[in-house]
Short mmCIF file of C-alpha atoms in Angstrom, two decimals:
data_model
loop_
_atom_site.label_atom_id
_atom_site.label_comp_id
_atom_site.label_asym_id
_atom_site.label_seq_id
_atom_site.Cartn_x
_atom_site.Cartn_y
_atom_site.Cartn_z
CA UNK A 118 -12.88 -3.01 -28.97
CA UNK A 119 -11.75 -3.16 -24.99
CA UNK A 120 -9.94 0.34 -25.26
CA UNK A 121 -13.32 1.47 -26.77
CA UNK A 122 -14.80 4.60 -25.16
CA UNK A 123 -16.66 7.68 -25.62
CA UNK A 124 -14.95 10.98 -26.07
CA UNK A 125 -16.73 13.97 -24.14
CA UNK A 126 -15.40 17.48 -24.43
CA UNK A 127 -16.27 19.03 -21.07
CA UNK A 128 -17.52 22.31 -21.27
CA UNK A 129 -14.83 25.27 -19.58
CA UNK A 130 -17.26 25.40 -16.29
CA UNK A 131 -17.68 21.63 -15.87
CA UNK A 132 -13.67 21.52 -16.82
CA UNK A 133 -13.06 23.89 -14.32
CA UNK A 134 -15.60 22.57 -11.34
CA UNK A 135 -13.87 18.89 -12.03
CA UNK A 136 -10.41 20.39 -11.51
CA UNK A 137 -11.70 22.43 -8.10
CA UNK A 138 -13.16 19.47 -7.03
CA UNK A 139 -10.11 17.40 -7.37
CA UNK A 140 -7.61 20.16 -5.86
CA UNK A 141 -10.28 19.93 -2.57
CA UNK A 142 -10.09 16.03 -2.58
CA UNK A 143 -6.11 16.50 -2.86
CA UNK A 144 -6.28 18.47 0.38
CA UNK A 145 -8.55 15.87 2.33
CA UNK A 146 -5.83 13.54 1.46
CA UNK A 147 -3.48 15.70 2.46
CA UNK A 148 -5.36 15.70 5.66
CA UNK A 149 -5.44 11.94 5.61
CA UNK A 150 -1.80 11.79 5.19
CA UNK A 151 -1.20 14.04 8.57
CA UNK A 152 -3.70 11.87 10.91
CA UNK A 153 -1.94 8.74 9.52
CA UNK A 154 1.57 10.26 10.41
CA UNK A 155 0.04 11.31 13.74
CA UNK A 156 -1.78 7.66 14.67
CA UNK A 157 1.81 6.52 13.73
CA UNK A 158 3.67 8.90 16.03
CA UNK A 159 1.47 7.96 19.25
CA UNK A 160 2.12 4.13 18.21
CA UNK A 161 5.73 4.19 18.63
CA UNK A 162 5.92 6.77 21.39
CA UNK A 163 3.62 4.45 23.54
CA UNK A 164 5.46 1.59 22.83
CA UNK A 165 8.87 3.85 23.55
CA UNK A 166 7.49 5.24 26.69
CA UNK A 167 6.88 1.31 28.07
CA UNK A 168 3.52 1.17 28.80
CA UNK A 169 2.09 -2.10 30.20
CA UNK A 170 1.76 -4.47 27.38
CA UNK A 171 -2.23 -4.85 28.33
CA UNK A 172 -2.59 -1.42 27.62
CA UNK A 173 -0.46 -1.07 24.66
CA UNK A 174 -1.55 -4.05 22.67
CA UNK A 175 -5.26 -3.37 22.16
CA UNK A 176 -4.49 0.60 21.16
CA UNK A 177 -1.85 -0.03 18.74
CA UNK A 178 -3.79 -2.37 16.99
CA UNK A 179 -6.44 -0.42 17.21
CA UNK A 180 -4.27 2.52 15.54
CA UNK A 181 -3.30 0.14 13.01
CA UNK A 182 -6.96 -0.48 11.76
CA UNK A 183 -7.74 2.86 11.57
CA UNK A 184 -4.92 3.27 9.66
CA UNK A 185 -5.79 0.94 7.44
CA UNK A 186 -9.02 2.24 6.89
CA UNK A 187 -8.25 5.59 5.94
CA UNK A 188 -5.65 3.94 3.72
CA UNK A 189 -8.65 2.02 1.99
CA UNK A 190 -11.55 4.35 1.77
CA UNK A 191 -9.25 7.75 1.07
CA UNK A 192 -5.92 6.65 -0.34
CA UNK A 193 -7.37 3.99 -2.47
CA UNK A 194 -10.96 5.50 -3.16
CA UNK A 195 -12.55 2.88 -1.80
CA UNK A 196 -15.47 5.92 -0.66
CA UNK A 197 -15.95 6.52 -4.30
CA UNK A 198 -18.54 5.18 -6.45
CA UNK A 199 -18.28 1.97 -8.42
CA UNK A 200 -16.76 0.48 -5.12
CA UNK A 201 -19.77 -2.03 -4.43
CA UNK A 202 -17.81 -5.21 -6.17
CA UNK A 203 -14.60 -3.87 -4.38
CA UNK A 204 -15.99 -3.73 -0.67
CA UNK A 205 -17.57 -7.04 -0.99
CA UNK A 206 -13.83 -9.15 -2.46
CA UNK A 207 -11.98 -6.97 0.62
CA UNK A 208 -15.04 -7.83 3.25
CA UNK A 209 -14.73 -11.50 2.36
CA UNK A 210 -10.77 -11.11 2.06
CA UNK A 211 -10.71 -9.44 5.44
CA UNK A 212 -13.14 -12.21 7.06
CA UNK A 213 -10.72 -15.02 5.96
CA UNK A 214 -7.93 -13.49 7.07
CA UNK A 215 -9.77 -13.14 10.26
CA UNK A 216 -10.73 -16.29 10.59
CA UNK A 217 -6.92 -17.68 9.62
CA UNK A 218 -5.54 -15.28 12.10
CA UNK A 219 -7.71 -16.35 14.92
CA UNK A 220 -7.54 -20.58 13.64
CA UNK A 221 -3.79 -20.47 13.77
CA UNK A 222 -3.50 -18.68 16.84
CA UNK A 223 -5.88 -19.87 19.22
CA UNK A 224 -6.44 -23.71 17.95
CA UNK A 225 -3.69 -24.96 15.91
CA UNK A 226 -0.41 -23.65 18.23
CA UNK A 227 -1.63 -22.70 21.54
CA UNK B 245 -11.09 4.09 -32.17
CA UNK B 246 -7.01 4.01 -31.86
CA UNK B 247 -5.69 2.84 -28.19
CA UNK B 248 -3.18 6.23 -28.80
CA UNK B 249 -6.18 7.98 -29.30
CA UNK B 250 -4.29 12.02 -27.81
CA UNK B 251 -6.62 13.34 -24.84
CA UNK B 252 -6.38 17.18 -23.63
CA UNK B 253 -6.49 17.70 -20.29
CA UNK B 254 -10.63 18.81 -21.37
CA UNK B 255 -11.42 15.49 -22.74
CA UNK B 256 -9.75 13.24 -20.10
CA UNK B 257 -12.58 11.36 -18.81
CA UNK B 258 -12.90 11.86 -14.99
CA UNK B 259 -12.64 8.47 -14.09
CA UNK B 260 -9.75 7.18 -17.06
CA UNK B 261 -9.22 4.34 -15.08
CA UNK B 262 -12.69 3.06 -15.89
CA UNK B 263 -13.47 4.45 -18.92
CA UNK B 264 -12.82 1.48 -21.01
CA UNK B 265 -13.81 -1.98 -20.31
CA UNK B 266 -10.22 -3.26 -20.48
CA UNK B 267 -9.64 -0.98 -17.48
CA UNK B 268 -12.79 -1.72 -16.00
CA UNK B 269 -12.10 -5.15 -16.32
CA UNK B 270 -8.69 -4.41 -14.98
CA UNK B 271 -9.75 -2.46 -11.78
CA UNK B 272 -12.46 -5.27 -10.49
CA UNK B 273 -9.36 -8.27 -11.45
CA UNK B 274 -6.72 -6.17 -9.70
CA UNK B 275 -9.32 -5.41 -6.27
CA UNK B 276 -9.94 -9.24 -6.08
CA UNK B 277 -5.91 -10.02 -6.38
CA UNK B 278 -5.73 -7.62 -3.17
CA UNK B 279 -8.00 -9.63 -1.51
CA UNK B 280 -6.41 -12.21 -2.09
CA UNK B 281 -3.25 -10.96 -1.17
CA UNK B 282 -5.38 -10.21 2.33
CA UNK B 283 -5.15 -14.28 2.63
CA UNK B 284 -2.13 -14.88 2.13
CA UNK B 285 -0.90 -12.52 4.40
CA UNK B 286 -3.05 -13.14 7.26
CA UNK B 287 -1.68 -16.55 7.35
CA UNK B 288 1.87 -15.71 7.10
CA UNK B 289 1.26 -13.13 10.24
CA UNK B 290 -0.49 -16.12 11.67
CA UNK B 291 1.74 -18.21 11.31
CA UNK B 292 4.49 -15.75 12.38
CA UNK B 293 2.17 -15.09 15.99
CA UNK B 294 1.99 -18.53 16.69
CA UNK B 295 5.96 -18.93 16.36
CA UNK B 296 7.55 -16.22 17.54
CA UNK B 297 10.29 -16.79 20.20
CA UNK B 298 9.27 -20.62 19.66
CA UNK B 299 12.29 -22.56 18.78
CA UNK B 300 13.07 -25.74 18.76
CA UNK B 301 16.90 -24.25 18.56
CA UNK B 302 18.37 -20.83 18.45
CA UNK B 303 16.64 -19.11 21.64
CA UNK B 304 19.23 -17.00 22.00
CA UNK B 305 17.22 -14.50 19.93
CA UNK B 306 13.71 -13.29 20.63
CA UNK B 307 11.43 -10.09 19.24
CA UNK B 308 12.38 -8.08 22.44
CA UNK B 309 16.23 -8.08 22.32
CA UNK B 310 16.51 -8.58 18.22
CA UNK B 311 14.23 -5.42 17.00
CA UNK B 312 15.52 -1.95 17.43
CA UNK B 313 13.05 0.83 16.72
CA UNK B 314 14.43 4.10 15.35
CA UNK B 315 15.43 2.04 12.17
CA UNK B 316 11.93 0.73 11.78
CA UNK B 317 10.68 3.92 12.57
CA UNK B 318 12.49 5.11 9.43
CA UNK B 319 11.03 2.88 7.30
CA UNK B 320 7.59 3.56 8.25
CA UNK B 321 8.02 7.24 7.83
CA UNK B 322 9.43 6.68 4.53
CA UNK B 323 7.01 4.11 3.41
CA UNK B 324 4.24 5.98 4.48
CA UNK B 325 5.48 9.54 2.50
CA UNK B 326 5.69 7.16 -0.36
CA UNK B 327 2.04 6.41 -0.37
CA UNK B 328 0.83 9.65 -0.24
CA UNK B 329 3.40 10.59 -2.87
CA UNK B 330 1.91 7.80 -5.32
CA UNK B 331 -1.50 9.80 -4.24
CA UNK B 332 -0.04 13.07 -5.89
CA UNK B 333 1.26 10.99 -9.11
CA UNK B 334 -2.79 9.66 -9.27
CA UNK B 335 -3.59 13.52 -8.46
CA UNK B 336 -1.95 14.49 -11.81
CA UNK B 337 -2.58 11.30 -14.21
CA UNK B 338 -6.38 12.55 -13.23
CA UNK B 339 -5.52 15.90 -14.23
CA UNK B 340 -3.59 14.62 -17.24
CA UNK B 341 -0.45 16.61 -16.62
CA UNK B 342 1.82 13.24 -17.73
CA UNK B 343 5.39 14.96 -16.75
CA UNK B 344 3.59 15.48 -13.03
CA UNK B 345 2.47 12.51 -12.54
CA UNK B 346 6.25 10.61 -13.76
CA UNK B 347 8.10 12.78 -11.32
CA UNK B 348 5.72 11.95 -8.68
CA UNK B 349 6.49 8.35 -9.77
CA UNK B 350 9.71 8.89 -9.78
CA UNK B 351 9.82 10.02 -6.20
CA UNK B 352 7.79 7.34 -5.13
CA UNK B 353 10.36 5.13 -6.75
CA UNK B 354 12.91 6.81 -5.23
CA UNK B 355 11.13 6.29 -1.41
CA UNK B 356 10.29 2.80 -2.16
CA UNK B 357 13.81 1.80 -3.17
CA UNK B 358 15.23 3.81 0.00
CA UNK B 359 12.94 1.84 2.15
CA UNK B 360 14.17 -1.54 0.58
CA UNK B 361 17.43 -0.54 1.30
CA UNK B 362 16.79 -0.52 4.43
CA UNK B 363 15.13 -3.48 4.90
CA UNK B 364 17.96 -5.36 3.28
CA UNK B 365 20.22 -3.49 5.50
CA UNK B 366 18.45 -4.86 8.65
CA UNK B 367 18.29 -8.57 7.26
CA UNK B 368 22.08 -8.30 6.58
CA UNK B 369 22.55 -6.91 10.33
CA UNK B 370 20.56 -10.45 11.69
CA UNK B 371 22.13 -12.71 9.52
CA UNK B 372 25.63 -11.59 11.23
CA UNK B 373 24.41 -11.65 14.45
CA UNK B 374 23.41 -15.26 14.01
CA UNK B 375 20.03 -15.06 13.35
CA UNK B 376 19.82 -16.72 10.04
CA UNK B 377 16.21 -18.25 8.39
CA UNK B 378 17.10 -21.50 9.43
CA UNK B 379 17.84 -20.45 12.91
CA UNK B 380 14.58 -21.22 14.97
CA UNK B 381 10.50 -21.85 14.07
CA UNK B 382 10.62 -17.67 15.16
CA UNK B 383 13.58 -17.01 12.13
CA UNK B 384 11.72 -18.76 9.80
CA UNK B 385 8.32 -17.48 10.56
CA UNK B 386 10.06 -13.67 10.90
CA UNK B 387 11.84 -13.75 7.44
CA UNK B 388 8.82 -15.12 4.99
CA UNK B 389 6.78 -13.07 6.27
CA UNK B 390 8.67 -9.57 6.51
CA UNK B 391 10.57 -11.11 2.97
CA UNK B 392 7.15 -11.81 1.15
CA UNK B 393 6.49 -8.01 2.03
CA UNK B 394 10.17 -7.02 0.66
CA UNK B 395 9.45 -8.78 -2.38
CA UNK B 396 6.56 -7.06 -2.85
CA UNK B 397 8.12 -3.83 -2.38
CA UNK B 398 10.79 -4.93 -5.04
CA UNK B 399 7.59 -6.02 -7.50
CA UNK B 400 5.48 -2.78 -6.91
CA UNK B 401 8.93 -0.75 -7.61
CA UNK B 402 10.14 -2.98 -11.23
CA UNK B 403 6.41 -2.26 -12.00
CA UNK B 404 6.55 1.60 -11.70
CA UNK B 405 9.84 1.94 -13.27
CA UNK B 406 8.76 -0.79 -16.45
CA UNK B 407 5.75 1.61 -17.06
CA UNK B 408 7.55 4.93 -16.70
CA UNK B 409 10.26 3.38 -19.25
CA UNK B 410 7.37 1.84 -21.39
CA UNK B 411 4.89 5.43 -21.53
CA UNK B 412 7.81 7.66 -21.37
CA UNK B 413 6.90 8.91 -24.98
CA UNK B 414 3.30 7.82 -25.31
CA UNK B 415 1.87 9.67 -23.08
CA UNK B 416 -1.12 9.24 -20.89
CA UNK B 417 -3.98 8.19 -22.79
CA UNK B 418 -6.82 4.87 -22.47
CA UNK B 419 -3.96 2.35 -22.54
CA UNK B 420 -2.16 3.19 -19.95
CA UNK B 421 -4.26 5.15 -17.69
CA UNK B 422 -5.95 1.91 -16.00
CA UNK B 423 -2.20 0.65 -15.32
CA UNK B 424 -0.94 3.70 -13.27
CA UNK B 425 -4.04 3.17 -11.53
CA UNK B 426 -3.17 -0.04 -10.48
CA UNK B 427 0.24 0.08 -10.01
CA UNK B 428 -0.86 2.34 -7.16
CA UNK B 429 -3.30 0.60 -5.94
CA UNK B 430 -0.98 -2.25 -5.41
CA UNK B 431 1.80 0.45 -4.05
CA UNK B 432 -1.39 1.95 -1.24
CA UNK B 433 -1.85 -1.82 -0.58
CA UNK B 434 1.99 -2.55 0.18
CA UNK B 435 1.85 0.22 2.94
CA UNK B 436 -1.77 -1.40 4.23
CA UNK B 437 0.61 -4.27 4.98
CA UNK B 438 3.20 -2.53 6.30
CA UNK B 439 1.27 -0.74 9.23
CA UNK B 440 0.39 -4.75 10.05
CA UNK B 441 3.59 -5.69 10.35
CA UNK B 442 5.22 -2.77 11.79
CA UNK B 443 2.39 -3.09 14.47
CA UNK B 444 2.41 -6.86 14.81
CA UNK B 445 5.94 -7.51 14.30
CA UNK B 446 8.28 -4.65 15.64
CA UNK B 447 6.15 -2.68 18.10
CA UNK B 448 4.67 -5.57 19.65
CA UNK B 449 7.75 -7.62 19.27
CA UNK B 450 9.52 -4.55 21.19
CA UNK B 451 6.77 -5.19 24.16
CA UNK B 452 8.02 -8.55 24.73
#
């Protein structure tokens, strides 16, 4: 059967060392959540502050793939284990999109 | 073994989301729809780069004088709460405290529909100042892309609220477990895209 699985009954100290361990991972994302918010505020205040656009440009987007990262690893636990498959689909995902990105901007249109 | 099999917050597996091979099956499906979903929005913003402020007609508009910040900066900051609030709802379904993880849901629901609010809001606010999807190349190019997001935000919200509705009496347990998982995956993902296009679209658009 797919829904087929093994039923453990943790002991109270591996019960209780899970849960810790989760409450601590809550906080990291916590954490995550506050350097997002931040790498958000300097984004727009750079842009609101009018910048020169060469300056701007590269540091926003570099904000933006940090971002994105932290969303990835933390947020969606790509950092865990069991992620192998994962990283490889969103490496070859992201390398398409690269390449698409960089095809219809610098050959197709310009 | 019964699919409503009852769990105690002692015998939830650590990883529910995988326990099974339905949900393992689920969670490696679901990871290569995302990267899919990295495709097909890479060329919509590359399409969108290579046509904005490109007409033929309707030049009157471009990124600089159209987009107005503090209402995009709204939507970020609410998207973005709503992501980590879809964190705490994982948080409890791994903890197996059901009535947490709902209201956490529910608030993420809540966010989500806010933020589409205000995204319709802004489209509505364009359309009467002219700048309709048939407008220019840039209208076009502007509204499928920000719109596919939108309708992703609408999909990502029916799909919370259809599972809430559906598991309000079950319960967490095997069946379900795996599909909270992924509904939040595909909520996390939603925001990945929206820090593109915030970045891309607005801020950059705002640069000129």
């Amino acid at each position: 059967m797919a829904h087929d699985t093994h039923i453990h009954v943790r002991s109270q100290a591996e019960f209780e060392y899970a849960k810790k361990k989760r409450a601590e991972e809550m906080r990291g994302h916590l954490a995550t959540f506050a350097i997002m918010i931040f790498l958000t505020l300097v984004a727009f205040t750079m842009v609101a502050a009018g910048f020169s656009a060469y300056l701007i440009v590269p540091i926003i987007l570099l904000l933006a793939g940090i971002q994105v990262i932290l969303q990835l690893y933390y947020f969606m636990h790509m950092s865990g284990k069991g992620h192998g498959m994962v990283a490889f689909f969103m490496f070859c995902g992201m390398f398409v999109a690269f390449i698409t990105v960089l095809a219809l901007v610098t050959i197709v249109w310009w | 073994m019964d699919i409503n099999q009852r769990y105690t917050p002692q015998s939830w597996p650590e990883h529910p989301e995988t326990a099974t091979m339905e949900g393992k099956n689920k969670f490696i499906g679901f990871w290569l729809l995302l990267a899919a979903e990295t495709v097909t929005f890479a060329s919509l913003f590359a399409t969108y780069l290579a046509l904005k402020d490109k007409g033929p007609s309707g030049m009157e508009f471009s990124a600089a004088g159209l987009f107005e910040l503090p209402l995009v900066f709204a939507m970020t900051m609410i998207l973005l709460t709503s992501s980590l609030t879809s964190v705490y709802a994982m948080y409890h379904m791994k903890n197996h405290n059901f009535k947490a993880m709902q209201a956490w849901l529910g608030i993420t629901v809540l966010l989500g529909a806010t933020f589409l609010g205000l995204e319709i809001y802004e489209f509505n606010h364009y359309v009467h100042l002219g700048f309709g999807y048939t407008n220019s190349a840039f209208s076009s190019a502007f509204y499928t892309l920000v719109g596919t997001h939108g309708a992703h935000v609408l999909f990502g919200l029916s799909w919370f609220i259809a599972l809430m509705l559906r598991n309000a009496k079950r319960g967490l347990n095997m069946y379900n477990a795996p599909k909270f998982y992924l509904a939040s995956l595909y909520w996390h993902f939603i925001d990945v895209v929206w820090v593109f296009i915030f970045t891309v679209v607005y801020l950059m658009g705002v640069i000129g």
